[in-house]
mmCIF file of N, CA and C in Angstrom:
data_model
loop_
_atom_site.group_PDB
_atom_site.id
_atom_site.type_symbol
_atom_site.label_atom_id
_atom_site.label_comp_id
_atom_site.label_asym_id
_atom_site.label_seq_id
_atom_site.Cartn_x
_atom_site.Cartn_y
_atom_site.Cartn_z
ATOM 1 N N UNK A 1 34.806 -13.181 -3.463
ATOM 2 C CA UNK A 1 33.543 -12.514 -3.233
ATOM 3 C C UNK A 1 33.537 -11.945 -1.820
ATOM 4 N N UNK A 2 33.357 -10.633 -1.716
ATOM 5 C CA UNK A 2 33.131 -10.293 -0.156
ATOM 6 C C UNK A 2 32.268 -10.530 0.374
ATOM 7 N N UNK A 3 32.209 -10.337 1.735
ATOM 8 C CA UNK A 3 30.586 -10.610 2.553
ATOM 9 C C UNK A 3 30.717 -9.397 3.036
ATOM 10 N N UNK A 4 29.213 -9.291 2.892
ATOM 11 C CA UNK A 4 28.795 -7.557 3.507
ATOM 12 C C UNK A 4 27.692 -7.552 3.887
ATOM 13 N N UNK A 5 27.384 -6.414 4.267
ATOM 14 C CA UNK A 5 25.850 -6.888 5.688
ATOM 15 C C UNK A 5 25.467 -5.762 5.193
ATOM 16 N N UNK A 6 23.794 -5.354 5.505
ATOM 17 C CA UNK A 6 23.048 -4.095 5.770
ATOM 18 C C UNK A 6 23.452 -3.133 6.842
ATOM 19 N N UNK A 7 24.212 -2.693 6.938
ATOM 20 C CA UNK A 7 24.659 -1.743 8.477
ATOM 21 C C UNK A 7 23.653 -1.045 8.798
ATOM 22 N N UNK A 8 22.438 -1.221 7.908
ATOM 23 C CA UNK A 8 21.402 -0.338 9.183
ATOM 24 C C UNK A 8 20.609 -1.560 9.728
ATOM 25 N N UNK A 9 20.566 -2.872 9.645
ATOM 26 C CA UNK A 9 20.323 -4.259 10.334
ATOM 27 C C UNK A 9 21.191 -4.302 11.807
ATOM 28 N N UNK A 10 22.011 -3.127 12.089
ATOM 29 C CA UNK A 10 23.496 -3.426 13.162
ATOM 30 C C UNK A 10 23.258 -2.196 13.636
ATOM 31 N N UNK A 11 23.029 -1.350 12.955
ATOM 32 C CA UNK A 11 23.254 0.080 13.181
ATOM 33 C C UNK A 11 22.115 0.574 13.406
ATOM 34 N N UNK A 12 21.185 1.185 14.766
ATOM 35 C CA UNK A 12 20.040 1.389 14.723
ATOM 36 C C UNK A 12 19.949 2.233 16.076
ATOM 37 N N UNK A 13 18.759 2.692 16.304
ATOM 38 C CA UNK A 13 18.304 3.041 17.597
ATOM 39 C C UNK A 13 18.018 2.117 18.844
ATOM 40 N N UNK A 14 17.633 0.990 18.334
ATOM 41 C CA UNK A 14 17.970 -0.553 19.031
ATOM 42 C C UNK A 14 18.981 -0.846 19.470
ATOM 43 N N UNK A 15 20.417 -0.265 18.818
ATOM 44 C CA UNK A 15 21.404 -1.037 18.895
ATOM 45 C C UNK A 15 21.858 -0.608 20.537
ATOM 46 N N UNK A 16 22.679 -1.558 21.797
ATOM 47 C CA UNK A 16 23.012 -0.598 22.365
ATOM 48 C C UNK A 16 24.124 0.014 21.917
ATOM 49 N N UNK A 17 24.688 1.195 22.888
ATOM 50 C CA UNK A 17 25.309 1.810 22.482
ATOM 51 C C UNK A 17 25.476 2.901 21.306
ATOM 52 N N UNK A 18 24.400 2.745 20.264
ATOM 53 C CA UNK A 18 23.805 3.666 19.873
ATOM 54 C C UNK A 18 24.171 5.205 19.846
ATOM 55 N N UNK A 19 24.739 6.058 18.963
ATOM 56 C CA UNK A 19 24.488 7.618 19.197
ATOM 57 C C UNK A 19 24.052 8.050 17.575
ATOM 58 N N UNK A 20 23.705 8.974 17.621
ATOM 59 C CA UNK A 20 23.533 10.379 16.840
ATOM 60 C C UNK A 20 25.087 11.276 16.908
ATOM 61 N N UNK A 21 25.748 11.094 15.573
ATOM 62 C CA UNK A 21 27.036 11.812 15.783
ATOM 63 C C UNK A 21 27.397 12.934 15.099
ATOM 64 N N UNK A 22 28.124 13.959 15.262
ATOM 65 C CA UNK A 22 28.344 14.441 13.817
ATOM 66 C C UNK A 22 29.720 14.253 13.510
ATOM 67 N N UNK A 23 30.003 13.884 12.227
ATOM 68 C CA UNK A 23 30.988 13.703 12.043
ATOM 69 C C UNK A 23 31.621 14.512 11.006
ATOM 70 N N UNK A 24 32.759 15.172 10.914
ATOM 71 C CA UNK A 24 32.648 16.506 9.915
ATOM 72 C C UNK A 24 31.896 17.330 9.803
ATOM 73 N N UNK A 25 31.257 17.429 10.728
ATOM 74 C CA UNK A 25 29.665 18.425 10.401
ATOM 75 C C UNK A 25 28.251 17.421 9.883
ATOM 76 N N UNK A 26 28.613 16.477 9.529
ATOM 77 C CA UNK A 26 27.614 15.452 8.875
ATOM 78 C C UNK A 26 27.008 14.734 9.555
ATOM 79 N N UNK A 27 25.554 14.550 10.287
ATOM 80 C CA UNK A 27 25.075 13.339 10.965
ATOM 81 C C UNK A 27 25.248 12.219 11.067
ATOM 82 N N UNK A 28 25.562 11.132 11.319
ATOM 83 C CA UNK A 28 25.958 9.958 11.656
ATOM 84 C C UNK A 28 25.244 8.943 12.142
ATOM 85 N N UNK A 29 24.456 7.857 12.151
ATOM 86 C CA UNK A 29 24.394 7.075 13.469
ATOM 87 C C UNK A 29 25.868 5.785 13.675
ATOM 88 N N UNK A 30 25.904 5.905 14.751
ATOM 89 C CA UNK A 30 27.248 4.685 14.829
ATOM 90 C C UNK A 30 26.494 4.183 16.385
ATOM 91 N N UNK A 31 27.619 3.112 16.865
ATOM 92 C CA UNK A 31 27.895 3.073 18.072
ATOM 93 C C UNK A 31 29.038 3.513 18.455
ATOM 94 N N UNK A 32 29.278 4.101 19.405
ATOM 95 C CA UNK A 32 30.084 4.811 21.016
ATOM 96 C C UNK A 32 30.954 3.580 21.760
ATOM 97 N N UNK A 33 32.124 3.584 21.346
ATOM 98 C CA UNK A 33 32.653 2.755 22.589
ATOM 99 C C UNK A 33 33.855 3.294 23.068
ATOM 100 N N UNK A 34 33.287 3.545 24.410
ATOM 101 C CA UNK A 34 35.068 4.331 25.053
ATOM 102 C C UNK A 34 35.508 3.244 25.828
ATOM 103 N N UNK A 35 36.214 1.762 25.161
ATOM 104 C CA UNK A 35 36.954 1.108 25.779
ATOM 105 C C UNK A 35 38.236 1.539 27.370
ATOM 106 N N UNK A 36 38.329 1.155 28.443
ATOM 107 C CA UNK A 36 38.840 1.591 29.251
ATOM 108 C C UNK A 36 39.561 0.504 29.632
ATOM 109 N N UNK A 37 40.794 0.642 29.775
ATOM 110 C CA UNK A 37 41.629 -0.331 30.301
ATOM 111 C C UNK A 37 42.608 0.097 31.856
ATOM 112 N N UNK A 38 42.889 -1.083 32.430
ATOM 113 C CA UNK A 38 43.816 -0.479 33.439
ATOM 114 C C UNK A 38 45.369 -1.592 33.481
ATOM 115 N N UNK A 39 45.917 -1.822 32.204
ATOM 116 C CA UNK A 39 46.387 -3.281 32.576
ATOM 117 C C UNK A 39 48.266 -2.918 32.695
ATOM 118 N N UNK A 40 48.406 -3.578 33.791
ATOM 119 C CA UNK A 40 50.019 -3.400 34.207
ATOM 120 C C UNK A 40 50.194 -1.975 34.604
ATOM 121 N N UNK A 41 48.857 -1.260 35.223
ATOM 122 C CA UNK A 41 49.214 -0.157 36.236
ATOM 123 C C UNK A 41 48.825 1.157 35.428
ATOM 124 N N UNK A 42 49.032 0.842 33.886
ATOM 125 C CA UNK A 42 48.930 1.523 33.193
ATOM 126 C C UNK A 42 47.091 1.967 32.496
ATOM 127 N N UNK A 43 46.956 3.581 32.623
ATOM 128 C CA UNK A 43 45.129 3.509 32.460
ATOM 129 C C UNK A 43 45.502 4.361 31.181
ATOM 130 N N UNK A 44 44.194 3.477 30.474
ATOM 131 C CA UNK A 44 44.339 3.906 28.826
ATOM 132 C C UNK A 44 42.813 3.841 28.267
ATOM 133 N N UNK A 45 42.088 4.839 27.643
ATOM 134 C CA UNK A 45 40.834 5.042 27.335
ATOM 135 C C UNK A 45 40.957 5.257 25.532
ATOM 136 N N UNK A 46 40.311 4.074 25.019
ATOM 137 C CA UNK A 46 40.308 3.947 23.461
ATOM 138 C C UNK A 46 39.056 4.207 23.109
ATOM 139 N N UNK A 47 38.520 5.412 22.954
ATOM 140 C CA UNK A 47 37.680 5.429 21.961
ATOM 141 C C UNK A 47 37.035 5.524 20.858
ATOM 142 N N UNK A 48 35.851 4.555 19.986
ATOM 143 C CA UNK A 48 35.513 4.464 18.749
ATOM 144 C C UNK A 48 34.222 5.038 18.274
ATOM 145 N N UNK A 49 34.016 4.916 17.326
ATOM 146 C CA UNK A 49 32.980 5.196 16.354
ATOM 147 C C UNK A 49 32.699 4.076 15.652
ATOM 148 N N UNK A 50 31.857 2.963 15.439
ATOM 149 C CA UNK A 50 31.499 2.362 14.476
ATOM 150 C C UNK A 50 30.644 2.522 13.492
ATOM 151 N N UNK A 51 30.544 2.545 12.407
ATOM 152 C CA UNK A 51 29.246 3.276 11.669
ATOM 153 C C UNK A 51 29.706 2.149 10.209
ATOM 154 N N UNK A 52 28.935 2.610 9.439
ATOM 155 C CA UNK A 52 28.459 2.371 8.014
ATOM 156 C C UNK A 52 29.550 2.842 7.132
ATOM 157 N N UNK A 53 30.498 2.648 6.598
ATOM 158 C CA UNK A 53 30.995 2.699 5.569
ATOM 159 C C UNK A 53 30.845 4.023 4.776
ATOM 160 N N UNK A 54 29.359 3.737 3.981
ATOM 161 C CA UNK A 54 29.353 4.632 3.345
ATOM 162 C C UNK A 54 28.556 6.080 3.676
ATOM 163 N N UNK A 55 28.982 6.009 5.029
ATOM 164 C CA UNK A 55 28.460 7.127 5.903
ATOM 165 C C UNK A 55 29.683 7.931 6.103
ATOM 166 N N UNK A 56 30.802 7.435 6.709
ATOM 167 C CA UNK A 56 32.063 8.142 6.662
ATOM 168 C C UNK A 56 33.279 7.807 5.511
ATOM 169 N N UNK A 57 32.345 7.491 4.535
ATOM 170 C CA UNK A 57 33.439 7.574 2.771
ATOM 171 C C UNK A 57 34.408 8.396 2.764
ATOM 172 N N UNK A 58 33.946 9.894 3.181
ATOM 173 C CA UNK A 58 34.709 11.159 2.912
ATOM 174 C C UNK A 58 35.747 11.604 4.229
ATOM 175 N N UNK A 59 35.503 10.816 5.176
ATOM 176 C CA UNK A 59 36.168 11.056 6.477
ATOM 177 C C UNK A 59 37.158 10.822 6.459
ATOM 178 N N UNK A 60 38.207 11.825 6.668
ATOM 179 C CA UNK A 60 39.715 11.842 7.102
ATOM 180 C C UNK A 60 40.471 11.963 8.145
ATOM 181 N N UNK A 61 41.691 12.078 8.360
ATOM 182 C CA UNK A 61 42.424 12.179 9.927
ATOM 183 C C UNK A 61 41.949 13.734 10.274
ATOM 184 N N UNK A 62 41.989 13.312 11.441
ATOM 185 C CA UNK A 62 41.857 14.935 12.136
ATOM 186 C C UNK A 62 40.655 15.556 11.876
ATOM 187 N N UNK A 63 39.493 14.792 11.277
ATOM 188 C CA UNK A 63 38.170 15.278 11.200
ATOM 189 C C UNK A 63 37.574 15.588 12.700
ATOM 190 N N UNK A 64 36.511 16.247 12.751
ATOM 191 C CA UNK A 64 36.171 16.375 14.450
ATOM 192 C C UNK A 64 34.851 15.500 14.275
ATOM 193 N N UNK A 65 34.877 14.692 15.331
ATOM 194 C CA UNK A 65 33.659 13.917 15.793
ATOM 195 C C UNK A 65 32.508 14.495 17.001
ATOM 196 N N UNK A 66 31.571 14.803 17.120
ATOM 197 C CA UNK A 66 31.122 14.806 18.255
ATOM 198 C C UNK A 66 29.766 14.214 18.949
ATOM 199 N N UNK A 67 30.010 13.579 19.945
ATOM 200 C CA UNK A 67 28.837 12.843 20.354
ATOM 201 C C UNK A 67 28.695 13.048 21.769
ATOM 202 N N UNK A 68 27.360 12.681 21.914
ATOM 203 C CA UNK A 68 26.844 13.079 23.683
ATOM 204 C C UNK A 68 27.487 13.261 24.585
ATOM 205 N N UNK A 69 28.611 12.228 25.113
ATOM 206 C CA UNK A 69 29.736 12.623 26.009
ATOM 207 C C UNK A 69 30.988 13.061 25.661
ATOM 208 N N UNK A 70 31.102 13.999 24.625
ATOM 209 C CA UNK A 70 32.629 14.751 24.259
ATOM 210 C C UNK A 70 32.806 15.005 23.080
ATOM 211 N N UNK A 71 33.817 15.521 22.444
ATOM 212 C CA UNK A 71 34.236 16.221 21.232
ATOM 213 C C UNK A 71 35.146 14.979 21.232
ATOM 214 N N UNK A 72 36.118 14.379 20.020
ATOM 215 C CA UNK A 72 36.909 13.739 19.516
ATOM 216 C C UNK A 72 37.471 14.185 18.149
ATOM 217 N N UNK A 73 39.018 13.816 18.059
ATOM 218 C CA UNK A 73 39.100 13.825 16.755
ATOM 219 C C UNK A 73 39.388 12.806 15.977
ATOM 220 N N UNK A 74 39.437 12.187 14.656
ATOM 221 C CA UNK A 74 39.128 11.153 13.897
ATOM 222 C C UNK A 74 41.028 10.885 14.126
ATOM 223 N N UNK A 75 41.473 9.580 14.722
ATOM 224 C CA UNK A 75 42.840 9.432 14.581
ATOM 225 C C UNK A 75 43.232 8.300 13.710
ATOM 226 N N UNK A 76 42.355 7.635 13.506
ATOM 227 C CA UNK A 76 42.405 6.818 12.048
ATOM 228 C C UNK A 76 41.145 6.071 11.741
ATOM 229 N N UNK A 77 41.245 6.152 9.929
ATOM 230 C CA UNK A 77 39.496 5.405 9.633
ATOM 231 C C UNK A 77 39.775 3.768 9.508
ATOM 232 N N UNK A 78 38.984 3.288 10.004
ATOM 233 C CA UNK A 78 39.593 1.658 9.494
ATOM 234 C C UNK A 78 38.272 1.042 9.101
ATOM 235 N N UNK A 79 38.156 1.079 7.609
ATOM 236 C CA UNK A 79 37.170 0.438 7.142
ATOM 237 C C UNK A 79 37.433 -1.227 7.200
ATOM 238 N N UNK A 80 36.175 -2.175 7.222
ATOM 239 C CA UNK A 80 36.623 -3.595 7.602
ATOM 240 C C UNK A 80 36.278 -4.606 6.306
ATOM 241 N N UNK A 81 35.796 -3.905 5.366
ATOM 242 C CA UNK A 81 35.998 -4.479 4.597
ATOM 243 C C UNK A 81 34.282 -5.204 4.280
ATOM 244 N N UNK A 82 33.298 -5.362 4.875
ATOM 245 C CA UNK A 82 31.860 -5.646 4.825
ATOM 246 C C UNK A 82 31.006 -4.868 5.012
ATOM 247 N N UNK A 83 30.916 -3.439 5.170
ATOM 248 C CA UNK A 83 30.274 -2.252 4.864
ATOM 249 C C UNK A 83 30.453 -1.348 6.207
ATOM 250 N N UNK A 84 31.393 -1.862 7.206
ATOM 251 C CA UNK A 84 31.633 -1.073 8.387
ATOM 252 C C UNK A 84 32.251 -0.266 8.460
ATOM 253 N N UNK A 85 33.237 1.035 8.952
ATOM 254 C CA UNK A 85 34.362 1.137 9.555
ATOM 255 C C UNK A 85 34.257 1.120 10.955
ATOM 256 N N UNK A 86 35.770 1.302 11.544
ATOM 257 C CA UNK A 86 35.775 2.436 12.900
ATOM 258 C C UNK A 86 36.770 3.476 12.747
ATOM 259 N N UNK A 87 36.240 4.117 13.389
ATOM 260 C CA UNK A 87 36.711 5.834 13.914
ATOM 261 C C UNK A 87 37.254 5.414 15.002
ATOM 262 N N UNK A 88 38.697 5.044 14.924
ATOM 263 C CA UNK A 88 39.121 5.495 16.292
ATOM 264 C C UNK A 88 39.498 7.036 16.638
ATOM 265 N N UNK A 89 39.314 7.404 17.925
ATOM 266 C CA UNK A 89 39.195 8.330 18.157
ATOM 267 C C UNK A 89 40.353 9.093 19.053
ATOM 268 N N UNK A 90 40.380 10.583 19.286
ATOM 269 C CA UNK A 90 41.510 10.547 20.579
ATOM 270 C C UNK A 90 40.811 11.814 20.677
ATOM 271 N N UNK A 91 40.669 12.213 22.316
ATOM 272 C CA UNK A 91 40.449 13.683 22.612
ATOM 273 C C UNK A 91 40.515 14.939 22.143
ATOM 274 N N UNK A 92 39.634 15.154 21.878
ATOM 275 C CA UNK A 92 39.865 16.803 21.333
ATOM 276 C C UNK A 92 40.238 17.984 21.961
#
């Protein structure tokens, strides 16, 4: 039996991190995380999309994302299996 959640209980205007996205052309809400690392000298900026599942169903590689601070493109979907995915992302 899976466990799965309401993603709009997670996913909200409340939430931080919070955006309004479009994704393919399609509105979105997710959260924004541009993870930043600096480790062993080396600087590396990962950023995601988390959203709802069945919000980015149709989303593929190389889709364009865009949200408040930048354009992105979709570099892989990783759904988690309880009604989430993420969008990781890479510069557009």
């Amino acid at each position: 039996m899976a466990f799965t959640e309401n993603p709009a209980d997670f996913i909200n205007a409340d939430t931080p991190g919070y955006v309004l996205a479009s994704v393919g052309g399609v509105q979105v809400g997710g959260i924004f995380d541009d993870n930043y690392t600096d480790a062993l000298g080396f600087a590396a900026s990962f950023p995601a999309l988390t959203c709802a599942t069945a919000d980015v169903a149709a989303t593929a590689q190389g889709a364009t994302v865009v949200v408040p601070t930048g354009n992105y493109t979709v570099a892989a979907v990783k759904p988690d299996g309880t009604g989430f995915s993420v969008l990781q992302l890479a510069e557009a």
